[in-house]
Short mmCIF file of C-alpha atoms and ligand atoms in Angstrom, two decimals:
data_model
loop_
_atom_site.label_atom_id
_atom_site.label_comp_id
_atom_site.label_asym_id
_atom_site.label_seq_id
_atom_site.Cartn_x
_atom_site.Cartn_y
_atom_site.Cartn_z
CA MET A 20 -32.05 -22.82 -40.04
CA LYS A 21 -29.76 -20.10 -38.74
CA ILE A 22 -30.77 -18.40 -35.47
CA LEU A 23 -29.04 -15.21 -34.26
CA VAL A 24 -28.35 -15.70 -30.53
CA THR A 25 -27.48 -12.36 -28.87
CA GLY A 26 -25.53 -12.87 -25.66
CA GLY A 27 -24.80 -16.36 -26.86
CA THR A 28 -21.53 -16.81 -24.94
CA GLY A 29 -23.32 -15.92 -21.64
CA TYR A 30 -24.69 -18.39 -19.20
CA ILE A 31 -28.12 -19.15 -20.61
CA GLY A 32 -27.20 -18.27 -24.13
CA SER A 33 -24.38 -20.75 -24.37
CA HIS A 34 -26.48 -23.63 -22.96
CA THR A 35 -29.30 -22.62 -25.41
CA CYS A 36 -26.79 -22.92 -28.25
CA LEU A 37 -26.26 -26.54 -27.22
CA ALA A 38 -30.02 -27.24 -27.26
CA LEU A 39 -30.34 -25.49 -30.63
CA ILE A 40 -27.56 -27.54 -32.19
CA SER A 41 -29.05 -30.76 -30.75
CA ALA A 42 -32.33 -29.85 -32.38
CA GLY A 43 -30.79 -29.23 -35.74
CA PHE A 44 -30.57 -25.41 -35.67
CA GLU A 45 -27.48 -23.42 -36.50
CA PRO A 46 -26.74 -20.73 -33.86
CA VAL A 47 -24.96 -17.58 -34.96
CA ILE A 48 -23.71 -15.63 -31.93
CA ILE A 49 -23.25 -11.95 -31.31
CA ASP A 50 -21.72 -10.95 -27.98
CA ASN A 51 -19.55 -8.06 -26.85
CA LEU A 52 -17.97 -10.26 -24.13
CA CYS A 53 -18.82 -7.77 -21.38
CA ASN A 54 -19.81 -10.61 -19.11
CA SER A 55 -18.50 -13.78 -20.84
CA LYS A 56 -15.39 -15.24 -22.34
CA LEU A 57 -14.34 -16.24 -25.82
CA SER A 58 -13.31 -19.73 -24.64
CA VAL A 59 -17.00 -20.54 -24.22
CA LEU A 60 -17.00 -21.14 -27.98
CA ASP A 61 -14.38 -23.91 -27.55
CA ARG A 62 -16.54 -25.59 -24.99
CA ILE A 63 -19.67 -25.35 -27.11
CA GLU A 64 -17.69 -27.03 -29.91
CA GLU A 65 -16.24 -29.69 -27.57
CA VAL A 66 -19.64 -30.62 -26.17
CA SER A 67 -21.79 -30.34 -29.29
CA GLY A 68 -19.32 -30.94 -32.10
CA MET A 69 -20.29 -27.69 -33.75
CA ARG A 70 -18.60 -24.31 -33.42
CA PRO A 71 -21.10 -21.55 -33.84
CA LEU A 72 -20.36 -18.65 -36.05
CA PHE A 73 -19.29 -15.76 -33.79
CA TYR A 74 -19.42 -12.00 -34.21
CA GLN A 75 -17.72 -10.16 -31.38
CA GLY A 76 -19.66 -6.92 -31.09
CA ASP A 77 -22.44 -4.92 -29.57
CA ILE A 78 -26.13 -5.17 -30.22
CA ARG A 79 -26.23 -1.40 -30.15
CA ASP A 80 -24.06 -1.41 -33.40
CA ALA A 81 -26.73 -1.12 -36.13
CA GLU A 82 -24.07 -1.44 -38.97
CA LEU A 83 -22.67 -4.65 -37.53
CA LEU A 84 -26.22 -6.09 -37.19
CA ASP A 85 -27.04 -5.10 -40.74
CA SER A 86 -23.91 -6.92 -42.00
CA ILE A 87 -24.77 -10.04 -40.00
CA PHE A 88 -28.29 -10.15 -41.46
CA SER A 89 -26.97 -9.60 -44.95
CA GLU A 90 -24.17 -12.20 -44.60
CA GLN A 91 -26.22 -14.87 -42.88
CA ASN A 92 -29.68 -16.15 -43.70
CA ILE A 93 -31.02 -15.51 -40.20
CA GLN A 94 -34.50 -16.96 -39.71
CA GLY A 95 -35.08 -15.95 -36.11
CA VAL A 96 -33.46 -14.09 -33.14
CA ILE A 97 -33.17 -15.24 -29.52
CA HIS A 98 -32.30 -12.13 -27.54
CA PHE A 99 -30.35 -12.77 -24.31
CA ALA A 100 -27.84 -9.88 -24.40
CA ALA A 101 -28.46 -7.65 -21.44
CA LEU A 102 -26.93 -6.39 -18.22
CA LYS A 103 -28.60 -8.34 -15.42
CA ALA A 104 -27.38 -7.48 -11.88
CA VAL A 105 -30.22 -6.12 -9.88
CA GLY A 106 -28.05 -4.31 -7.33
CA GLU A 107 -25.75 -2.81 -9.95
CA SER A 108 -28.80 -1.49 -11.86
CA THR A 109 -29.72 0.83 -8.89
CA GLN A 110 -26.15 2.23 -9.11
CA LYS A 111 -26.04 2.55 -12.85
CA PRO A 112 -29.58 2.93 -14.15
CA TYR A 113 -28.43 4.88 -17.27
CA GLU A 114 -26.11 2.08 -18.35
CA TYR A 115 -28.95 -0.47 -17.83
CA PHE A 116 -31.54 1.47 -19.85
CA GLU A 117 -28.98 2.30 -22.54
CA ASN A 118 -27.70 -1.22 -22.93
CA ASN A 119 -30.91 -3.21 -22.49
CA ILE A 120 -33.45 -0.90 -24.05
CA SER A 121 -31.46 0.92 -26.71
CA GLY A 122 -29.82 -2.49 -27.57
CA THR A 123 -33.20 -4.10 -27.98
CA LEU A 124 -34.53 -1.25 -30.18
CA THR A 125 -31.42 -1.30 -32.38
CA LEU A 126 -31.81 -5.03 -32.79
CA LEU A 127 -35.45 -4.84 -33.66
CA GLY A 128 -34.67 -2.13 -36.24
CA ALA A 129 -32.08 -4.35 -37.93
CA MET A 130 -34.54 -7.24 -37.92
CA ARG A 131 -37.11 -5.12 -39.65
CA ARG A 132 -34.69 -3.91 -42.27
CA ALA A 133 -33.69 -7.56 -42.92
CA GLY A 134 -37.32 -8.80 -42.99
CA CYS A 135 -36.77 -11.16 -40.04
CA TYR A 136 -39.83 -11.10 -37.75
CA ARG A 137 -39.30 -14.07 -35.42
CA PHE A 138 -38.21 -12.92 -31.96
CA ILE A 139 -37.74 -14.57 -28.64
CA PHE A 140 -37.05 -12.39 -25.66
CA SER A 141 -35.41 -13.26 -22.34
CA SER A 142 -37.76 -11.79 -19.81
CA SER A 143 -37.77 -12.56 -16.11
CA ALA A 144 -40.02 -13.36 -13.19
CA THR A 145 -38.87 -9.95 -11.93
CA VAL A 146 -41.71 -8.48 -13.97
CA TYR A 147 -44.25 -9.87 -11.44
CA GLY A 148 -42.69 -7.64 -8.68
CA ASP A 149 -43.94 -8.81 -5.31
CA PRO A 150 -46.66 -11.25 -6.48
CA HIS A 151 -50.03 -11.22 -4.62
CA ALA A 152 -50.10 -15.02 -4.70
CA VAL A 153 -48.18 -18.10 -5.78
CA PRO A 154 -47.86 -20.01 -8.07
CA ILE A 155 -47.59 -17.09 -10.56
CA LYS A 156 -49.55 -17.26 -13.81
CA GLU A 157 -48.68 -15.30 -16.97
CA ASP A 158 -51.76 -12.96 -16.54
CA PHE A 159 -50.74 -11.75 -13.10
CA PRO A 160 -50.27 -7.93 -12.80
CA ARG A 161 -46.80 -6.70 -13.46
CA SER A 162 -44.68 -4.31 -11.52
CA THR A 163 -40.95 -3.94 -10.85
CA MET A 164 -38.66 -3.00 -8.09
CA SER A 165 -35.38 -2.15 -9.79
CA PRO A 166 -34.04 -0.40 -12.91
CA TYR A 167 -33.04 -3.86 -14.15
CA GLY A 168 -36.61 -5.07 -13.72
CA ARG A 169 -37.88 -1.96 -15.42
CA THR A 170 -35.80 -2.63 -18.47
CA LYS A 171 -37.52 -6.06 -18.77
CA LEU A 172 -40.98 -4.64 -18.22
CA MET A 173 -40.45 -1.73 -20.63
CA ILE A 174 -39.15 -4.06 -23.29
CA GLU A 175 -42.19 -6.36 -22.85
CA GLN A 176 -44.41 -3.30 -23.25
CA MET A 177 -42.59 -2.08 -26.33
CA LEU A 178 -42.88 -5.54 -27.90
CA GLU A 179 -46.62 -5.60 -27.12
CA ASP A 180 -47.17 -2.28 -28.93
CA ILE A 181 -45.01 -3.36 -31.89
CA GLU A 182 -46.92 -6.56 -32.24
CA VAL A 183 -50.31 -4.78 -32.27
CA ALA A 184 -49.16 -2.32 -34.97
CA GLU A 185 -47.13 -4.79 -37.03
CA PRO A 186 -48.96 -8.10 -36.91
CA ASN A 187 -46.46 -9.94 -39.02
CA TRP A 188 -44.16 -10.32 -36.03
CA SER A 189 -43.92 -13.55 -34.04
CA ILE A 190 -42.84 -12.38 -30.61
CA THR A 191 -42.37 -14.72 -27.68
CA LEU A 192 -41.69 -13.47 -24.12
CA LEU A 193 -40.14 -16.15 -21.95
CA ARG A 194 -40.18 -15.28 -18.29
CA TYR A 195 -37.45 -17.22 -16.53
CA PHE A 196 -37.57 -18.07 -12.89
CA ASN A 197 -34.23 -18.92 -11.25
CA PRO A 198 -31.87 -20.69 -13.67
CA ILE A 199 -29.13 -22.78 -11.97
CA GLY A 200 -27.17 -25.92 -12.79
CA ALA A 201 -24.80 -26.61 -15.63
CA HIS A 202 -24.39 -28.91 -18.55
CA GLU A 203 -24.15 -32.52 -17.38
CA SER A 204 -20.72 -32.90 -19.03
CA GLY A 205 -19.25 -30.54 -16.40
CA ARG A 206 -17.64 -28.49 -19.28
CA MET A 207 -20.12 -25.64 -19.35
CA GLY A 208 -21.77 -23.65 -16.60
CA GLU A 209 -22.15 -20.24 -14.91
CA ASP A 210 -19.04 -18.21 -14.49
CA PRO A 211 -19.86 -14.99 -12.69
CA GLN A 212 -17.30 -12.17 -12.51
CA GLY A 213 -16.39 -10.94 -8.99
CA ILE A 214 -18.51 -11.76 -5.97
CA PRO A 215 -21.63 -13.67 -7.06
CA ASN A 216 -24.95 -11.96 -6.57
CA ASN A 217 -26.94 -15.13 -6.95
CA LEU A 218 -27.35 -17.97 -4.50
CA MET A 219 -26.09 -21.01 -6.34
CA PRO A 220 -22.80 -19.60 -7.53
CA TYR A 221 -22.22 -18.27 -4.07
CA ILE A 222 -22.84 -21.76 -2.59
CA THR A 223 -20.54 -23.44 -5.10
CA GLN A 224 -17.77 -20.93 -4.42
CA VAL A 225 -18.08 -21.58 -0.62
CA ALA A 226 -17.93 -25.30 -1.38
CA ILE A 227 -14.74 -24.89 -3.45
CA GLY A 228 -13.12 -22.74 -0.84
CA ARG A 229 -13.20 -19.43 -2.79
CA ARG A 230 -15.50 -17.84 -0.13
CA ASP A 231 -15.73 -18.49 3.60
CA CYS A 232 -19.35 -18.49 4.33
CA LEU A 233 -22.70 -17.97 2.71
CA ASN A 234 -24.75 -15.09 3.99
CA ILE A 235 -28.42 -16.04 4.14
CA PHE A 236 -30.44 -12.89 3.65
CA GLY A 237 -33.08 -13.18 6.38
CA ASN A 238 -34.96 -16.09 8.07
CA ASP A 239 -38.00 -14.16 9.20
CA TYR A 240 -39.99 -14.31 5.99
CA PRO A 241 -43.57 -15.80 6.16
CA THR A 242 -42.30 -19.11 4.60
CA PRO A 243 -42.11 -22.62 6.20
CA ASP A 244 -38.46 -22.14 7.37
CA GLY A 245 -38.35 -18.35 7.25
CA THR A 246 -35.97 -18.09 4.32
CA CYS A 247 -37.14 -16.99 0.80
CA VAL A 248 -38.68 -19.42 -1.60
CA ARG A 249 -37.83 -19.50 -5.34
CA ASP A 250 -38.42 -21.65 -8.41
CA TYR A 251 -34.97 -22.94 -9.39
CA ILE A 252 -34.87 -24.41 -12.95
CA HIS A 253 -32.05 -26.34 -14.55
CA VAL A 254 -30.39 -24.27 -17.22
CA MET A 255 -30.69 -27.14 -19.78
CA ASP A 256 -34.41 -27.41 -19.15
CA LEU A 257 -34.65 -23.65 -19.72
CA ALA A 258 -32.50 -23.96 -22.86
CA GLU A 259 -34.77 -26.65 -24.20
CA GLY A 260 -37.74 -24.36 -23.53
CA HIS A 261 -36.32 -21.87 -26.03
CA VAL A 262 -36.10 -24.60 -28.71
CA LYS A 263 -39.77 -25.51 -28.07
CA ALA A 264 -40.79 -21.86 -28.21
CA LEU A 265 -38.96 -21.44 -31.54
CA GLU A 266 -40.48 -24.55 -33.04
CA VAL A 267 -44.08 -23.84 -31.74
CA CYS A 268 -44.41 -20.13 -31.72
CA GLY A 269 -41.96 -19.39 -34.55
CA HIS A 270 -44.55 -20.45 -37.01
CA LYS A 271 -47.37 -18.31 -35.51
CA SER A 272 -47.52 -14.59 -35.69
CA GLY A 273 -48.63 -12.71 -32.65
CA LEU A 274 -47.52 -12.33 -29.04
CA HIS A 275 -46.83 -15.43 -26.99
CA ILE A 276 -45.97 -15.32 -23.25
CA TYR A 277 -44.73 -18.22 -21.11
CA ASN A 278 -43.35 -18.80 -17.64
CA LEU A 279 -40.38 -21.09 -17.66
CA GLY A 280 -40.10 -22.60 -14.22
CA THR A 281 -40.72 -25.97 -12.51
CA GLY A 282 -43.67 -25.11 -10.42
CA ASN A 283 -41.75 -26.08 -7.27
CA GLY A 284 -40.82 -23.65 -4.60
CA VAL A 285 -37.48 -24.29 -2.79
CA SER A 286 -36.31 -22.26 0.17
CA VAL A 287 -32.64 -20.95 0.63
CA LEU A 288 -32.10 -23.47 3.43
CA GLN A 289 -33.53 -26.35 1.46
CA MET A 290 -31.17 -25.42 -1.34
CA VAL A 291 -28.19 -25.39 1.02
CA HIS A 292 -29.12 -28.83 2.27
CA ALA A 293 -29.74 -30.20 -1.21
CA PHE A 294 -26.29 -28.91 -2.34
CA ALA A 295 -24.67 -30.43 0.80
CA LYS A 296 -26.21 -33.76 -0.05
CA ALA A 297 -25.12 -33.59 -3.69
CA SER A 298 -21.59 -32.57 -2.96
CA GLY A 299 -20.94 -34.44 0.37
CA LEU A 300 -19.74 -31.13 1.82
CA GLU A 301 -21.04 -29.02 4.60
CA ILE A 302 -21.81 -25.47 3.54
CA ASN A 303 -20.77 -22.86 6.08
CA TYR A 304 -23.54 -20.27 6.38
CA LYS A 305 -24.83 -17.53 8.65
CA ILE A 306 -28.14 -15.73 8.79
CA VAL A 307 -27.80 -11.98 8.14
CA ASP A 308 -30.28 -9.09 7.53
CA ARG A 309 -32.74 -9.30 4.71
CA ARG A 310 -31.56 -8.03 1.31
CA PRO A 311 -33.56 -5.03 0.16
CA GLY A 312 -35.94 -5.84 -2.65
CA ASP A 313 -36.21 -9.55 -2.05
CA VAL A 314 -39.73 -10.99 -2.27
CA SER A 315 -40.62 -13.84 0.11
CA GLU A 316 -42.03 -16.27 -2.45
CA CYS A 317 -41.72 -16.43 -6.14
CA TRP A 318 -42.59 -19.54 -8.07
CA ALA A 319 -44.27 -20.35 -11.36
CA ASP A 320 -47.36 -21.93 -12.64
CA PRO A 321 -45.68 -23.48 -15.73
CA SER A 322 -48.79 -25.22 -17.07
CA LYS A 323 -49.30 -22.91 -19.96
CA ALA A 324 -45.85 -23.75 -21.41
CA GLN A 325 -46.58 -27.46 -20.83
CA LYS A 326 -49.96 -27.32 -22.63
CA GLU A 327 -48.99 -25.09 -25.53
CA LEU A 328 -45.35 -25.69 -26.01
CA GLY A 329 -45.25 -29.38 -24.97
CA TRP A 330 -42.39 -28.38 -22.68
CA LYS A 331 -41.83 -29.29 -19.04
CA ALA A 332 -38.77 -29.09 -16.84
CA THR A 333 -37.64 -32.61 -16.17
CA ARG A 334 -34.42 -32.27 -14.23
CA THR A 335 -34.66 -32.50 -10.37
CA LEU A 336 -33.21 -30.43 -7.61
CA ALA A 337 -30.69 -33.24 -7.08
CA ASP A 338 -29.70 -32.93 -10.81
CA MET A 339 -29.41 -29.12 -10.53
CA THR A 340 -27.18 -29.27 -7.43
CA ALA A 341 -25.07 -32.19 -8.76
CA ASP A 342 -24.52 -30.47 -12.07
CA SER A 343 -23.61 -27.16 -10.42
CA TRP A 344 -21.15 -28.84 -8.24
CA ARG A 345 -19.51 -30.90 -11.08
CA TRP A 346 -18.95 -27.74 -13.12
CA GLN A 347 -17.51 -25.77 -10.14
CA LYS A 348 -15.32 -28.69 -8.93
CA ASN A 349 -13.85 -29.37 -12.47
CA ASN A 350 -13.48 -25.66 -13.31
CA PRO A 351 -12.50 -23.98 -10.04
CA ASN A 352 -11.80 -20.77 -11.90
CA GLY A 353 -14.65 -21.02 -14.45
CA TYR A 354 -13.73 -20.70 -18.05
CA GLU A 355 -10.30 -19.35 -17.06
CA ALA A 356 -9.12 -22.99 -16.52
P1 NAD B 425 -25.04 -13.36 -18.91
O1 NAD B 425 -24.53 -12.08 -18.45
O2 NAD B 425 -24.27 -14.67 -18.57
O3 NAD B 425 -25.24 -13.37 -20.55
C1 NAD B 425 -25.60 -12.16 -21.20
C2 NAD B 425 -24.59 -12.01 -22.33
O4 NAD B 425 -24.88 -10.82 -23.06
C3 NAD B 425 -23.14 -11.91 -21.86
O5 NAD B 425 -22.35 -12.81 -22.58
C4 NAD B 425 -22.78 -10.48 -22.25
O6 NAD B 425 -21.35 -10.37 -22.58
C5 NAD B 425 -23.67 -10.12 -23.42
N1 NAD B 425 -24.01 -8.73 -23.58
C6 NAD B 425 -24.54 -7.84 -22.74
N2 NAD B 425 -24.78 -6.64 -23.26
C7 NAD B 425 -24.42 -6.77 -24.56
C8 NAD B 425 -24.44 -5.93 -25.69
N3 NAD B 425 -24.84 -4.64 -25.58
N4 NAD B 425 -24.06 -6.39 -26.88
C9 NAD B 425 -23.67 -7.67 -27.00
N5 NAD B 425 -23.60 -8.59 -25.98
C10 NAD B 425 -23.97 -8.10 -24.76
O7 NAD B 425 -26.51 -13.55 -18.39
P2 NAD B 425 -27.55 -14.74 -18.40
O8 NAD B 425 -27.73 -15.22 -17.02
O9 NAD B 425 -27.10 -15.71 -19.44
O10 NAD B 425 -28.84 -14.03 -18.84
C11 NAD B 425 -29.29 -14.03 -20.20
C12 NAD B 425 -30.58 -13.17 -20.26
O11 NAD B 425 -31.53 -13.84 -19.43
C13 NAD B 425 -30.54 -11.76 -19.85
O12 NAD B 425 -31.34 -10.99 -20.66
C14 NAD B 425 -31.05 -11.81 -18.47
O13 NAD B 425 -31.59 -10.52 -18.09
C15 NAD B 425 -32.18 -12.83 -18.55
N6 NAD B 425 -32.51 -13.50 -17.23
C16 NAD B 425 -31.56 -14.02 -16.57
C17 NAD B 425 -31.84 -14.69 -15.34
C18 NAD B 425 -30.79 -15.27 -14.44
O14 NAD B 425 -31.09 -15.49 -13.23
N7 NAD B 425 -29.65 -15.63 -14.91
C19 NAD B 425 -33.19 -14.57 -14.89
C20 NAD B 425 -34.12 -13.95 -15.70
C21 NAD B 425 -33.72 -13.44 -16.82
N1 UFG B 426 -29.57 -15.27 -1.32
C1 UFG B 426 -28.95 -15.44 -0.12
N2 UFG B 426 -27.55 -15.32 -0.12
C2 UFG B 426 -26.81 -15.00 -1.21
C3 UFG B 426 -27.55 -14.86 -2.51
C4 UFG B 426 -28.94 -15.06 -2.48
O1 UFG B 426 -29.49 -15.72 0.94
O2 UFG B 426 -25.65 -14.76 -1.17
C5 UFG B 426 -30.99 -15.59 -1.29
C6 UFG B 426 -31.74 -14.32 -1.77
O3 UFG B 426 -32.08 -13.55 -0.65
C7 UFG B 426 -33.02 -14.92 -2.37
C8 UFG B 426 -32.54 -16.30 -2.89
O4 UFG B 426 -31.31 -16.57 -2.27
O5 UFG B 426 -33.96 -15.20 -1.33
C9 UFG B 426 -32.30 -16.28 -4.39
O6 UFG B 426 -31.58 -15.17 -4.68
P1 UFG B 426 -30.89 -14.91 -6.13
O7 UFG B 426 -30.10 -13.61 -6.09
O8 UFG B 426 -30.16 -16.17 -6.58
O9 UFG B 426 -32.13 -14.85 -7.10
P2 UFG B 426 -33.35 -13.77 -7.08
O10 UFG B 426 -34.60 -14.57 -6.97
O11 UFG B 426 -33.15 -12.68 -6.15
O12 UFG B 426 -33.17 -13.10 -8.48
C10 UFG B 426 -33.28 -13.84 -9.69
C11 UFG B 426 -32.39 -13.20 -10.85
C12 UFG B 426 -32.88 -11.81 -11.13
C13 UFG B 426 -34.37 -11.79 -11.39
C14 UFG B 426 -35.09 -12.36 -10.23
C15 UFG B 426 -36.59 -12.50 -10.50
O13 UFG B 426 -31.12 -13.11 -10.43
O14 UFG B 426 -32.24 -11.41 -12.35
O15 UFG B 426 -34.61 -13.77 -10.02
O16 UFG B 426 -36.75 -13.32 -11.56
F1 UFG B 426 -34.76 -10.53 -11.55
#
């Protein structure tokens, strides 16, 4: 069964291709390489034994999408392709709306023309805004605090309206918490361009000596140690969640919504200590001002996915930190080798 994976050379998409291949699916990737590298395909092949078909191009290119659907017998789409940097989205809101929202609409149009109605969307815990309580359940109110977050919320709302009007769709919204870690082979992982925005790649770059010191954004939050608490999930657990969603929801029309998280809150300081333990290295850090827009606590109630999809994150914080470090240590310059 061929599955079109948009953004399939990116961080989560590439790991999901591995999980799809392991489960017997055949991923077909479209990616414009705006935030990933072609050599990811070599690594997917090396780790899985299968080289996915690859179309270098943009999801806003309707003609290209039509030709993919006519050339390949695509049975479903997992839609990762998006711009995703929260800070950048406040500087370039037009680019975020144009890429993420127009791109999704163009993709949905091509799917309709091809008669393909099985769709899995990469959403984010960012749609919960500053949650009134934790752990977060799927029916919590939604709000957003950045143009990036608004692209996710608006796409969720568009998909809800489409599903009501066109009940032949099977639409699954997967709301990811904080993916970290890397494939256990140490051959695939996260390869951010420039200065990392996210905690784990920043920590690994301090560990490898590419950066001097981690800035911890605030230690005066109402949390046990004063630093923010997140639900970090191993990227391979997240990848396997997509396969479960495809297997379970792909056969049911309607709208399906799941949190993909572990259900465990981990603070920034706890993460620094866990990483130090996994790597045997001290991580140089200093406390600086809060980062605007950060919420103090954000972690999932993942029980709906467990109950309905039969999926549960199994990898521990020790696995996540060890795998992130193995990837960084073996590939100091990421995929540039
Ligand atoms: P990523 O940047 O590594 O992967 C996204 C891929 O999409 C990249 O390879 C990029 O080149 C491609 N892309 C972007 N715009 C495109 C376009 N118009 N046409 C074709 N390809 C395009 O990001 P990721 O971390 O793998 O995230 C994947 C998805 O998950 C995104 O939708 C993101 O918003 C969502 N998400 C990520 C996180 C996270 O923390 N990483 C959390 C929640 C949700
Ligand atoms: N942090 C630091 N120093 C850094 C980077 C991060 O202290 O250099 C802290 C942040 O302040 C936050 C925590 O580490 O408390 C996690 O920050 P990340 O940037 O790694 O992750 P966020 O929870 O802020 O954001 C992630 C995704 C977003 C998504 C959001 C909500 O990157 O795309 O989760 O789901 F919108």
